[in-house]
XYZ file of C-alpha atoms in Angstrom:
766
model
C 40.384 -121.455 -145.434
C 43.321 -119.177 -144.776
C 43.394 -120.275 -141.133
C 43.298 -123.932 -142.170
C 46.182 -123.540 -144.615
C 48.134 -121.907 -141.819
C 47.535 -124.946 -139.643
C 48.398 -127.168 -142.583
C 51.855 -125.660 -142.744
C 53.074 -126.566 -139.250
C 52.718 -130.285 -139.685
C 54.504 -130.531 -142.986
C 57.338 -128.861 -141.106
C 56.941 -131.485 -138.409
C 56.969 -134.326 -140.925
C 53.828 -135.817 -139.401
C 50.738 -137.227 -141.088
C 47.347 -138.384 -139.942
C 45.307 -141.297 -141.241
C 42.111 -140.937 -143.216
C 39.007 -142.781 -144.398
C 37.736 -145.472 -146.807
C 37.338 -143.461 -149.987
C 37.807 -143.432 -153.755
C 39.077 -140.683 -156.035
C 38.180 -139.048 -159.332
C 41.020 -138.760 -161.854
C 40.736 -135.901 -164.382
C 43.664 -136.510 -166.755
C 42.876 -133.850 -169.371
C 42.326 -130.872 -167.086
C 44.158 -127.578 -167.621
C 44.177 -127.147 -163.834
C 47.631 -126.488 -162.381
C 48.283 -127.710 -158.838
C 49.174 -124.909 -156.417
C 52.702 -124.847 -155.055
C 52.244 -125.337 -151.299
C 54.476 -126.745 -148.579
C 53.990 -130.355 -147.594
C 52.870 -133.344 -149.667
C 52.307 -132.647 -153.382
C 48.930 -131.710 -154.813
C 48.507 -133.991 -157.823
C 47.841 -132.779 -161.348
C 45.210 -135.453 -162.014
C 43.085 -134.369 -159.018
C 41.591 -130.891 -159.554
C 38.347 -131.872 -157.792
C 37.677 -131.215 -154.135
C 36.506 -134.068 -151.942
C 33.930 -132.359 -149.746
C 32.959 -135.255 -147.503
C 33.257 -138.979 -146.985
C 31.167 -141.065 -144.596
C 31.907 -144.735 -144.015
C 29.746 -147.167 -142.070
C 30.626 -150.815 -141.629
C 28.742 -153.664 -140.015
C 30.827 -156.654 -138.992
C 29.143 -159.827 -137.809
C 31.781 -162.277 -136.619
C 34.054 -162.257 -139.713
C 31.678 -160.921 -142.385
C 32.010 -157.185 -143.030
C 29.681 -155.009 -145.106
C 31.050 -151.530 -145.755
C 29.079 -148.582 -147.120
C 30.838 -145.489 -148.475
C 29.200 -142.145 -149.310
C 31.326 -139.432 -150.929
C 30.718 -135.947 -152.241
C 33.026 -134.285 -154.798
C 32.981 -130.670 -155.958
C 34.211 -129.019 -159.146
C 35.126 -125.503 -157.966
C 36.289 -124.331 -161.376
C 34.524 -122.784 -164.327
C 35.223 -125.606 -166.818
C 33.234 -128.743 -167.584
C 35.360 -131.798 -166.743
C 35.453 -135.467 -167.589
C 36.850 -137.897 -165.045
C 37.169 -141.484 -163.947
C 36.125 -142.619 -160.477
C 38.491 -145.232 -159.055
C 37.954 -147.130 -155.821
C 40.711 -149.591 -154.802
C 39.010 -152.507 -153.052
C 40.433 -154.473 -150.138
C 41.487 -158.029 -150.915
C 38.602 -160.486 -151.378
C 35.833 -157.854 -151.398
C 32.912 -157.877 -153.847
C 30.655 -154.980 -154.775
C 27.056 -155.087 -153.525
C 25.842 -151.699 -154.701
C 26.977 -148.653 -156.656
C 24.893 -145.479 -156.946
C 25.604 -142.354 -158.989
C 23.451 -140.266 -161.285
C 24.512 -138.254 -164.336
C 21.870 -136.045 -165.921
C 19.224 -137.913 -163.935
C 20.324 -141.361 -165.105
C 21.938 -144.038 -162.939
C 25.344 -145.182 -164.172
C 26.916 -148.575 -163.592
C 30.389 -149.472 -162.355
C 32.965 -151.835 -163.809
C 35.000 -154.070 -161.522
C 38.569 -154.482 -162.735
C 40.734 -157.360 -161.485
C 44.156 -156.376 -160.122
C 46.102 -157.177 -163.312
C 43.809 -155.093 -165.518
C 43.636 -152.281 -162.950
C 47.432 -152.104 -162.913
C 47.365 -151.213 -166.599
C 44.932 -148.368 -165.883
C 47.143 -146.954 -163.137
C 50.324 -147.271 -165.202
C 48.657 -145.512 -168.125
C 47.728 -142.584 -165.848
C 51.310 -142.452 -164.577
C 52.669 -142.341 -168.152
C 50.302 -139.586 -169.243
C 50.468 -137.406 -166.145
C 54.084 -138.147 -165.189
C 52.856 -138.625 -161.633
C 53.610 -142.016 -160.038
C 51.307 -141.565 -157.020
C 48.697 -144.119 -158.130
C 51.223 -146.948 -158.437
C 50.566 -147.813 -154.796
C 47.141 -149.173 -155.820
C 48.450 -151.340 -158.668
C 47.983 -154.580 -156.737
C 44.278 -154.124 -155.923
C 40.992 -154.922 -157.600
C 39.407 -151.609 -158.533
C 35.962 -150.172 -159.163
C 36.007 -147.935 -162.263
C 33.333 -145.526 -163.551
C 33.535 -142.909 -166.322
C 32.008 -139.602 -165.170
C 30.879 -137.038 -167.728
C 29.968 -134.291 -167.521
C 31.234 -132.795 -164.290
C 29.662 -129.376 -164.626
C 31.374 -126.209 -163.347
C 30.610 -125.317 -159.721
C 28.707 -128.573 -159.286
C 28.763 -131.510 -156.847
C 28.814 -135.266 -157.475
C 27.491 -137.788 -154.939
C 28.727 -141.365 -155.095
C 27.679 -144.281 -152.893
C 28.884 -147.860 -152.922
C 28.791 -150.912 -150.679
C 30.941 -154.016 -150.613
C 31.137 -157.208 -148.571
C 34.178 -159.217 -147.573
C 35.064 -162.240 -145.467
C 37.701 -161.138 -143.005
C 40.718 -163.305 -142.291
C 41.710 -164.448 -138.809
C 45.321 -164.977 -137.783
C 45.954 -166.714 -134.447
C 42.484 -165.665 -133.310
C 42.867 -161.998 -134.278
C 40.580 -160.695 -137.037
C 41.947 -157.847 -139.167
C 39.684 -155.296 -140.898
C 41.222 -152.880 -143.430
C 39.598 -149.877 -145.069
C 41.350 -148.445 -148.160
C 41.475 -144.872 -146.951
C 44.393 -142.967 -148.347
C 42.887 -141.989 -151.705
C 41.656 -138.886 -149.888
C 45.101 -137.331 -150.203
C 44.349 -136.779 -153.898
C 41.743 -134.121 -153.166
C 42.641 -130.636 -154.404
C 41.895 -129.237 -150.932
C 41.605 -130.732 -147.440
C 38.462 -132.802 -146.985
C 35.887 -130.945 -144.938
C 34.230 -133.872 -143.143
C 35.330 -137.469 -142.700
C 33.723 -140.079 -140.497
C 33.965 -143.804 -139.990
C 31.697 -145.974 -137.866
C 32.236 -149.698 -137.395
C 29.569 -151.770 -135.626
C 30.907 -155.059 -134.255
C 28.728 -158.023 -133.284
C 30.146 -161.440 -132.396
C 28.784 -164.755 -131.173
C 31.510 -165.055 -128.541
C 32.586 -162.374 -126.037
C 34.640 -159.531 -127.525
C 38.014 -159.046 -125.851
C 40.635 -157.246 -127.963
C 39.503 -154.169 -129.935
C 42.453 -152.154 -131.229
C 43.313 -149.808 -134.075
C 47.049 -149.448 -134.791
C 46.383 -146.546 -137.177
C 43.734 -144.291 -135.609
C 42.925 -142.933 -132.165
C 39.395 -144.329 -132.258
C 36.574 -144.120 -129.756
C 35.380 -147.536 -128.603
C 31.979 -147.964 -126.984
C 31.243 -151.487 -125.787
C 27.603 -152.528 -125.562
C 27.520 -155.586 -123.365
C 29.920 -158.458 -123.941
C 29.413 -159.150 -127.658
C 28.843 -155.788 -129.329
C 30.809 -152.588 -129.763
C 30.847 -149.437 -131.874
C 34.168 -148.018 -133.071
C 34.178 -144.437 -134.320
C 36.513 -141.851 -135.785
C 35.759 -138.340 -137.056
C 37.916 -135.571 -138.452
C 37.515 -132.278 -140.281
C 39.754 -130.481 -142.752
C 42.191 -133.352 -143.327
C 44.332 -134.804 -146.094
C 44.208 -138.516 -145.300
C 47.170 -140.587 -146.439
C 46.933 -143.981 -144.721
C 44.582 -146.931 -144.548
C 42.411 -147.623 -141.522
C 43.070 -150.858 -139.655
C 41.025 -152.443 -136.893
C 41.941 -155.637 -135.047
C 39.541 -157.550 -132.814
C 39.359 -160.938 -131.142
C 36.833 -162.988 -129.223
C 37.428 -165.409 -126.382
C 35.582 -167.196 -123.605
C 38.684 -166.935 -121.395
C 38.688 -164.470 -118.514
C 41.474 -162.547 -120.239
C 41.893 -162.195 -123.999
C 45.528 -162.081 -125.161
C 46.768 -161.702 -128.756
C 50.238 -161.366 -130.272
C 51.360 -159.386 -133.351
C 54.939 -159.667 -134.619
C 57.265 -158.241 -137.275
C 60.760 -159.560 -137.946
C 63.411 -159.341 -140.637
C 65.573 -162.401 -141.244
C 68.689 -162.455 -139.079
C 67.490 -159.693 -136.723
C 65.680 -159.543 -133.408
C 61.941 -159.205 -133.816
C 59.327 -156.724 -132.641
C 56.023 -157.589 -131.024
C 52.834 -156.004 -129.765
C 50.875 -157.868 -127.102
C 47.191 -156.997 -126.717
C 45.388 -157.962 -123.509
C 41.839 -157.194 -122.432
C 39.346 -158.699 -119.980
C 36.542 -157.339 -122.151
C 33.183 -156.529 -120.595
C 32.153 -160.047 -119.535
C 33.780 -159.659 -116.129
C 31.554 -161.002 -113.385
C 30.849 -158.583 -110.561
C 32.771 -160.696 -108.067
C 35.819 -160.564 -110.388
C 36.022 -156.754 -110.219
C 38.536 -155.985 -107.473
C 37.632 -153.606 -104.668
C 40.195 -150.812 -104.491
C 41.532 -148.278 -102.022
C 41.897 -144.701 -103.291
C 43.347 -141.612 -101.628
C 42.568 -138.311 -103.351
C 45.106 -135.593 -102.533
C 44.290 -132.015 -103.580
C 46.477 -128.922 -103.474
C 44.406 -126.078 -101.962
C 47.179 -123.474 -101.871
C 46.385 -119.889 -102.825
C 47.527 -120.355 -106.412
C 44.638 -122.792 -107.010
C 42.100 -119.940 -106.735
C 39.592 -119.470 -109.528
C 38.782 -121.880 -112.333
C 41.419 -124.419 -111.262
C 39.815 -124.921 -107.848
C 36.296 -125.151 -109.259
C 37.378 -127.725 -111.858
C 39.301 -129.710 -109.233
C 36.261 -129.800 -106.944
C 34.029 -131.005 -109.779
C 36.597 -133.680 -110.649
C 36.743 -134.926 -107.064
C 32.952 -135.020 -106.816
C 32.845 -137.099 -109.997
C 35.407 -139.547 -108.593
C 33.578 -139.922 -105.281
C 30.251 -140.453 -107.090
C 31.868 -143.198 -109.191
C 33.440 -145.240 -106.418
C 32.312 -148.867 -106.378
C 30.283 -150.246 -103.483
C 33.200 -152.287 -102.099
C 35.819 -149.520 -102.464
C 37.423 -147.585 -99.612
C 38.668 -144.019 -99.900
C 40.086 -140.949 -98.190
C 40.316 -137.259 -99.099
C 43.396 -135.199 -98.187
C 43.659 -131.475 -98.804
C 46.943 -129.690 -98.370
C 48.422 -126.205 -98.470
C 50.568 -124.872 -95.619
C 49.216 -127.769 -93.530
C 47.778 -131.178 -94.400
C 44.172 -132.065 -93.518
C 42.739 -135.546 -94.115
C 38.963 -135.893 -93.930
C 38.529 -139.244 -92.181
C 42.150 -139.897 -91.094
C 41.725 -143.462 -92.381
C 40.340 -145.395 -95.338
C 36.562 -145.637 -95.078
C 33.981 -147.605 -97.091
C 32.346 -145.813 -100.016
C 28.986 -145.804 -98.274
C 26.293 -143.245 -99.005
C 26.953 -141.567 -95.655
C 30.712 -141.305 -96.199
C 30.294 -140.088 -99.781
C 27.849 -137.387 -98.611
C 30.376 -136.277 -95.998
C 33.078 -136.166 -98.679
C 30.841 -134.077 -100.931
C 30.429 -131.481 -98.177
C 34.192 -131.499 -97.489
C 34.868 -130.843 -101.160
C 32.263 -128.086 -101.285
C 33.900 -126.275 -98.361
C 37.447 -126.318 -99.816
C 39.052 -122.871 -100.110
C 42.385 -121.931 -101.740
C 44.851 -120.399 -99.258
C 48.425 -120.866 -98.051
C 51.610 -122.509 -99.321
C 52.396 -125.953 -100.769
C 53.616 -128.805 -98.514
C 53.930 -131.593 -101.084
C 56.174 -133.865 -98.996
C 53.845 -134.070 -95.980
C 50.779 -134.473 -98.178
C 52.278 -137.487 -99.937
C 53.506 -138.958 -96.638
C 50.022 -138.644 -95.156
C 48.499 -140.403 -98.158
C 51.052 -143.222 -98.291
C 50.806 -143.874 -94.542
C 47.230 -144.991 -95.198
C 48.431 -147.981 -97.205
C 47.105 -151.176 -95.605
C 49.687 -153.695 -94.418
C 47.791 -156.499 -96.132
C 47.940 -156.163 -99.945
C 44.587 -157.697 -100.822
C 43.399 -154.917 -103.115
C 44.884 -152.229 -105.381
C 45.874 -149.077 -103.500
C 46.296 -145.892 -105.538
C 46.944 -142.243 -104.796
C 45.579 -139.540 -107.100
C 47.617 -136.385 -106.495
C 46.650 -132.949 -107.878
C 48.902 -129.897 -107.543
C 49.514 -126.650 -109.372
C 52.784 -125.629 -107.751
C 56.196 -126.512 -106.408
C 56.992 -127.424 -102.790
C 57.311 -124.252 -100.714
C 56.606 -125.534 -97.188
C 58.351 -128.291 -95.229
C 60.708 -130.502 -97.221
C 61.379 -128.792 -100.552
C 64.374 -130.734 -101.883
C 63.348 -132.798 -104.915
C 65.661 -135.748 -104.241
C 64.550 -136.007 -100.614
C 60.849 -135.970 -101.524
C 61.327 -138.622 -104.209
C 63.346 -140.852 -101.875
C 60.667 -140.569 -99.185
C 57.881 -141.490 -101.600
C 59.842 -144.437 -102.965
C 60.521 -145.790 -99.469
C 56.898 -145.486 -98.355
C 55.071 -146.442 -101.564
C 55.493 -150.223 -101.575
C 53.106 -151.396 -104.277
C 51.228 -148.095 -104.383
C 50.737 -146.342 -107.691
C 50.859 -142.557 -107.336
C 49.179 -140.841 -110.289
C 50.037 -137.142 -110.549
C 48.119 -134.328 -112.217
C 50.101 -131.131 -112.697
C 47.798 -128.140 -113.081
C 49.078 -125.133 -115.016
C 52.740 -124.468 -115.806
C 54.215 -123.606 -112.391
C 54.807 -127.257 -111.475
C 58.045 -129.158 -110.995
C 57.691 -131.732 -113.753
C 60.897 -133.504 -112.748
C 59.524 -134.071 -109.258
C 56.130 -135.385 -110.382
C 57.561 -137.547 -113.168
C 60.187 -139.091 -110.889
C 57.454 -139.908 -108.344
C 55.287 -141.623 -110.948
C 58.276 -143.374 -112.488
C 59.228 -144.875 -109.107
C 55.638 -145.886 -108.292
C 54.813 -147.499 -111.666
C 52.254 -144.836 -112.585
C 52.268 -141.758 -114.865
C 51.828 -137.993 -114.779
C 49.453 -135.843 -116.765
C 49.761 -132.078 -117.148
C 46.763 -129.817 -117.613
C 47.434 -126.524 -119.386
C 45.587 -123.341 -118.343
C 43.298 -123.543 -121.387
C 42.404 -127.197 -120.686
C 39.755 -128.581 -118.326
C 41.106 -130.406 -115.273
C 37.708 -131.958 -114.582
C 37.683 -133.681 -117.974
C 41.221 -135.038 -117.562
C 40.664 -136.442 -114.076
C 37.190 -137.846 -114.734
C 38.335 -139.582 -117.935
C 41.249 -141.119 -116.046
C 39.104 -142.270 -113.121
C 36.513 -143.813 -115.443
C 39.237 -146.011 -116.923
C 40.503 -147.240 -113.544
C 37.047 -147.628 -112.006
C 36.910 -151.447 -112.189
C 40.269 -153.211 -111.741
C 40.419 -156.885 -112.714
C 44.095 -157.857 -112.328
C 46.543 -156.007 -110.075
C 50.315 -155.718 -110.589
C 50.456 -157.909 -113.723
C 53.725 -159.325 -115.049
C 54.693 -161.192 -118.229
C 56.776 -164.335 -118.613
C 57.831 -166.023 -121.873
C 58.745 -169.681 -122.382
C 60.220 -171.656 -125.286
C 63.579 -169.903 -125.348
C 61.982 -166.528 -126.154
C 63.727 -163.557 -124.592
C 61.595 -160.412 -124.503
C 63.331 -157.088 -123.860
C 62.644 -153.351 -123.800
C 58.934 -153.669 -123.066
C 56.767 -150.543 -122.934
C 54.954 -149.772 -120.752
C 57.164 -151.197 -118.023
C 56.190 -152.122 -115.437
C 52.723 -153.038 -116.639
C 49.694 -151.090 -115.422
C 46.777 -152.841 -113.743
C 44.121 -154.329 -116.025
C 40.620 -152.856 -115.936
C 37.213 -153.996 -117.153
C 36.560 -152.951 -120.746
C 40.048 -151.479 -121.215
C 42.823 -152.511 -123.606
C 46.468 -153.037 -122.638
C 48.955 -152.557 -125.500
C 52.515 -153.747 -124.797
C 55.315 -153.237 -127.338
C 58.707 -154.938 -127.129
C 61.608 -156.723 -128.813
C 62.238 -160.477 -128.872
C 64.961 -162.973 -129.722
C 64.524 -166.690 -130.310
C 61.716 -168.204 -132.360
C 59.179 -170.992 -132.433
C 56.250 -172.134 -130.280
C 56.126 -170.511 -126.862
C 53.802 -169.617 -124.038
C 53.025 -166.199 -122.657
C 52.207 -166.285 -118.954
C 50.299 -163.313 -117.536
C 50.494 -163.259 -113.751
C 48.876 -160.865 -111.302
C 46.931 -160.582 -108.091
C 43.204 -161.061 -107.580
C 42.027 -160.261 -104.050
C 45.561 -160.724 -102.790
C 45.943 -164.148 -104.422
C 48.297 -164.810 -107.354
C 46.491 -165.697 -110.601
C 48.103 -167.021 -113.805
C 46.866 -167.066 -117.398
C 48.813 -169.070 -119.992
C 48.535 -168.570 -123.763
C 50.178 -170.667 -126.476
C 51.659 -168.507 -129.235
C 54.333 -168.600 -131.936
C 57.222 -166.169 -132.321
C 58.311 -166.430 -135.984
C 61.876 -166.267 -137.299
C 60.611 -163.921 -140.040
C 57.323 -162.049 -140.336
C 56.353 -159.144 -142.593
C 52.647 -159.029 -141.815
C 52.451 -156.121 -139.335
C 54.628 -153.229 -140.466
C 53.203 -150.850 -137.841
C 54.720 -152.863 -134.967
C 58.384 -151.694 -135.212
C 57.402 -148.034 -135.508
C 55.053 -148.236 -132.525
C 57.809 -149.803 -130.434
C 60.322 -147.185 -131.633
C 57.936 -144.321 -130.808
C 57.535 -145.550 -127.245
C 61.262 -146.238 -126.931
C 62.139 -142.683 -128.014
C 59.670 -141.285 -125.468
C 61.286 -143.387 -122.743
C 64.823 -142.371 -123.767
C 63.937 -138.669 -123.903
C 62.504 -138.914 -120.394
C 65.669 -140.642 -119.209
C 67.724 -137.706 -120.491
C 65.289 -135.117 -119.124
C 65.061 -136.653 -115.646
C 68.447 -138.303 -115.155
C 70.917 -136.692 -117.550
C 72.328 -137.202 -121.040
C 74.744 -139.905 -122.162
C 76.228 -140.640 -125.574
C 74.440 -144.007 -125.682
C 70.986 -142.500 -125.050
C 71.538 -139.691 -127.544
C 72.811 -142.043 -130.270
C 69.903 -144.440 -129.886
C 67.323 -141.628 -130.074
C 69.017 -140.370 -133.235
C 69.041 -143.777 -134.916
C 65.408 -144.550 -134.097
C 64.145 -141.079 -135.036
C 65.886 -141.249 -138.419
C 64.726 -144.796 -139.196
C 61.103 -144.500 -138.033
C 60.254 -140.847 -138.815
C 59.978 -139.640 -135.240
C 61.065 -136.182 -136.341
C 60.626 -133.235 -133.993
C 62.815 -130.127 -133.666
C 64.809 -131.932 -130.960
C 65.366 -135.168 -132.863
C 66.071 -133.210 -136.070
C 68.870 -131.412 -134.219
C 70.316 -134.733 -133.030
C 70.144 -136.176 -136.568
C 71.977 -133.193 -138.094
C 74.688 -133.225 -135.430
C 75.182 -136.979 -135.821
C 75.494 -136.858 -139.623
C 77.892 -133.923 -139.428
C 80.054 -135.893 -137.008
C 80.005 -138.948 -139.310
C 80.765 -136.875 -142.439
C 77.723 -138.194 -144.309
C 77.801 -136.843 -147.907
C 75.382 -133.967 -148.439
C 73.528 -135.924 -151.144
C 72.627 -138.584 -148.575
C 71.988 -136.387 -145.534
C 68.582 -136.519 -143.907
C 68.199 -132.753 -143.334
C 70.799 -131.028 -145.532
C 69.146 -127.585 -145.584
C 68.946 -127.495 -141.818
C 72.566 -128.603 -141.592
C 73.620 -125.553 -143.608
C 71.541 -123.051 -141.595
C 73.862 -122.143 -138.717
C 71.345 -119.827 -137.035
C 68.841 -122.686 -136.856
C 71.451 -125.102 -135.552
C 72.336 -122.642 -132.804
C 68.659 -122.218 -131.914
C 68.223 -125.993 -131.870
C 71.250 -126.405 -129.620
C 69.787 -123.895 -127.144
C 66.426 -125.675 -127.273
C 68.066 -129.028 -126.585
C 69.901 -127.458 -123.654
C 66.644 -126.128 -122.200
C 65.064 -129.548 -122.657
C 67.699 -131.069 -120.411
C 67.556 -128.364 -117.740
C 64.087 -126.782 -117.510
C 61.743 -128.520 -115.066
C 58.903 -125.988 -114.947
C 57.267 -123.239 -116.966
C 55.565 -123.783 -120.308
C 58.700 -125.374 -121.793
C 59.145 -127.771 -118.874
C 55.499 -128.858 -118.958
C 55.458 -129.209 -122.760
C 58.598 -131.346 -122.673
C 57.035 -133.612 -120.039
C 53.874 -133.895 -122.142
C 55.993 -134.707 -125.203
C 57.663 -137.634 -123.460
C 54.313 -138.971 -122.277
C 52.737 -138.600 -125.748
C 55.482 -140.728 -127.291
C 55.967 -143.264 -124.502
C 52.236 -143.981 -124.118
C 51.278 -143.952 -127.810
C 48.909 -146.690 -128.976
C 49.310 -145.545 -132.595
C 52.732 -144.474 -133.856
C 51.433 -141.737 -136.160
C 49.215 -140.234 -133.463
C 52.060 -140.348 -130.943
C 54.350 -138.601 -133.421
C 51.741 -135.873 -134.027
C 51.177 -135.268 -130.323
C 54.884 -135.385 -129.503
C 55.708 -132.919 -132.269
C 52.929 -130.594 -131.095
C 54.366 -130.486 -127.573
C 57.923 -130.028 -128.855
C 56.667 -127.089 -130.898
C 54.916 -125.670 -127.825
C 58.123 -125.997 -125.791
C 59.948 -123.849 -128.360
C 57.343 -121.105 -128.211
C 55.470 -122.033 -131.391
C 51.647 -122.153 -131.506
C 50.183 -125.587 -130.797
C 47.261 -127.145 -132.625
C 44.052 -127.885 -130.783
C 41.735 -130.913 -131.089
C 39.274 -128.713 -132.979
C 41.783 -128.377 -135.814
C 43.374 -131.825 -136.282
C 47.014 -131.644 -137.361
C 47.767 -132.564 -140.934
C 50.956 -132.748 -142.943
C 51.620 -129.102 -143.721
C 53.084 -126.055 -142.035
C 52.005 -122.942 -140.200
C 53.133 -119.606 -141.567
C 54.330 -117.861 -138.427
C 55.741 -114.620 -139.809
C 56.542 -112.839 -143.042
C 60.211 -113.320 -142.178
C 60.477 -116.706 -140.474
C 62.508 -116.788 -137.301
C 65.162 -119.403 -136.683
C 62.662 -121.218 -134.429
C 60.040 -121.411 -137.167
C 62.647 -122.410 -139.752
C 63.775 -125.198 -137.451
C 60.261 -126.626 -137.434
C 59.991 -125.978 -141.160
C 63.018 -128.129 -141.910
C 61.445 -131.132 -140.207
C 58.877 -131.351 -143.027
C 61.371 -133.417 -144.988
C 60.214 -136.782 -143.717
C 57.533 -139.268 -144.751
C 56.965 -142.749 -143.336
C 55.736 -144.987 -146.135
C 55.081 -148.741 -146.032
C 57.564 -149.499 -143.282
C 60.287 -147.067 -144.435
C 61.162 -143.494 -143.605
C 62.171 -141.119 -146.409
C 63.811 -137.700 -146.111
C 63.574 -135.071 -148.831
C 67.034 -134.158 -150.084
C 66.804 -131.606 -152.885
C 64.399 -133.093 -155.422
C 64.887 -136.645 -154.126
C 63.240 -138.738 -151.449
C 66.053 -140.736 -149.818
C 65.766 -143.797 -147.603
C 68.228 -143.208 -144.702
C 69.283 -146.859 -145.017
C 71.172 -145.756 -148.156
C 73.686 -144.090 -145.820
C 74.795 -147.546 -144.677
C 75.245 -148.662 -148.313
C 76.885 -145.530 -149.726
C 79.799 -147.479 -151.209
C 77.462 -149.804 -153.106
C 76.657 -149.124 -156.758
C 72.967 -148.345 -157.147
C 70.693 -149.928 -159.728
C 69.312 -146.919 -161.613
C 65.832 -147.024 -163.156
C 64.579 -144.161 -165.279
C 61.112 -142.971 -164.318
C 58.419 -144.011 -166.831
C 60.756 -146.430 -168.638
C 59.889 -150.014 -169.535
C 62.325 -151.222 -166.850
C 60.667 -148.958 -164.302
C 57.212 -150.453 -164.836
C 58.616 -153.982 -164.955
C 60.242 -153.377 -161.571
C 56.969 -152.012 -160.179
C 55.048 -155.030 -161.482
C 57.387 -157.566 -159.891
C 58.103 -155.778 -156.590
C 54.794 -155.036 -154.868
C 56.517 -154.028 -151.636
C 58.284 -151.148 -153.445
C 55.200 -149.626 -155.117
C 54.350 -147.263 -152.239
C 57.970 -146.032 -152.312
C 57.820 -145.487 -156.080
C 54.636 -143.471 -155.533
C 56.674 -140.796 -153.732
C 57.826 -139.207 -156.977
C 60.154 -139.256 -159.942
C 63.374 -139.141 -157.907
C 63.653 -141.723 -155.125
C 66.458 -143.748 -153.548
C 65.793 -146.778 -151.360
C 67.239 -150.081 -150.194
C 65.411 -153.308 -151.044
C 66.830 -156.684 -149.971
C 70.225 -155.108 -149.369
C 70.384 -153.469 -152.819
C 70.238 -149.713 -153.427
C 67.842 -148.562 -156.149
C 67.710 -145.072 -157.615
C 64.717 -143.790 -159.561
C 65.714 -140.805 -161.644
C 63.776 -138.428 -163.863
């Protein structure tokens, strides 16, 4: 437990939260239990019970979803308690089953409509002086009185509900009310969610904007979506989007737009699994492996296993070549050869005989690989390049190597894997940037075989090469990420985020090459003038944009425009890392923002931390190797490639922390809002991370903690406007909550909150 609380501390410092599961809570309003004072999100006075586990299973057939929830609560104290179980239902759901026993007798549940449930929540807020539950005031709610809850005992609760899911422009949206788990007295030990999808038509799009889920497709019309976590404090709902189509390519559009502003969109594209064998494109692949002396040991063994996996998983119609390099370059076949059994056996023996020795001639190795590119572009041609070092033989100048690759690449995508920390990240990232690919970096404690094999599995079956997007109807799409688009592969999901201007009916035209021939897919869509239905879209776009801008600074140099845009986006969308926190503080100091409205006032007053942050930012712009250089490259990739904004923010913050010499979390201990206690006397580095705890992204808004207030940074732009002040727990306060559903999650932050709604500043005061 002590280790977990240590891990909990780092991510409150980082201002990052992870999503949770579909779960209810038990409110104990008359307990003498006092919440512990810990960093991070508050522990609520009405929740002295521990939520031990929550398992959710859902079966969705077309648009009918049946969800089953099993939860276990524990009373760790020595007092008998009385509580009320509350489960906020998703819209339109009805209860099928509720199971709980007290003293051997089954108890029944009461279903409260939203208006009656609001009264229950408001009454709890009045009594406990804790507004957290106001966020549920607009939902139907399951309510059960629980007595007794014996000391040192456990309570098991199971329920099931069914709902008809809504479809919007062909995309079906499934929500699980998950965030009640944050009201557990301690982190939840085990959480799991499993969604089984079955549809009459072929499944194309399967996407979660909230969770990094595992998707296993079973044929063309079934899939299983899973998510598991341990020791977490969930604080967000789970969302899953899916769509069916008989078209070769499924395309769906999600938008978000405020009146009078440019909009945001996310485009989802997937060929699904119903791709006929003749539609899978044969590909040409050149595997290039660094066999210099520094690859000796585990790195070489993992690399050899990875290459064997790739060769074993080549398709029948593919062609390939193996190139090893150190002081000299040695291709196996000296040409692309078919992936026949004979050639694959020969490649296996070549891989087996590889030995680490010599220097590192990166330039000649890449030239040898790119010279194999066929003159006729009838199939995708990719290079997979693995190295653990910097160029030491032949051409060693970074600019010269990059220019040579760019001139020879043509349409080739060069995917780079940097192994260890003695790699030139600027060189590899510039190569992948110029060849429309990406780099991945494998730390010494990570497994290269897993990274490479996972990557190759995804690109095993290309369907559409070199795709592009066009928009009609006066729609102008800008700042798309990823850009340019990657190839489309069987069973994989492409997620594109961008901005748009114009509105109304339009067509999206996806164009690419199939066997050297241009193929077009046209989809009729609508870009609305206003849309508030998908609040995750702007933050996802902003997360990717910040990753792109940070890489621009890291690889090509800083400018005032790049720095200012990173600062604005980080402040507005809670992309808060030690680097972006430094930029925010410097910007607000320059603009003379009043202390009461500053985003990070305590950090702004800590000159030692500001000096440390300035040095860190300087290293970010100059270091291209070592642990810091690799971590900074991984940070940019985590943000720029994020499919979920919250997950991207977690991963980016982890790498930023690693770059500054702070311990990084591992997948075995999922990051949660909290902090890590690094020393009895925190250093300026650890305090810098600590200060970044003062951010929460709630219902489309970011809030920074300023003293005892949570402040919407948009208030800075309205600082001359007189605020409407509402006293917490007053009649006017509850009337405002009842008539402004959009503001309820913001009110749930606490008794002292400032925010902007429809251009008006509101201040909740105690």
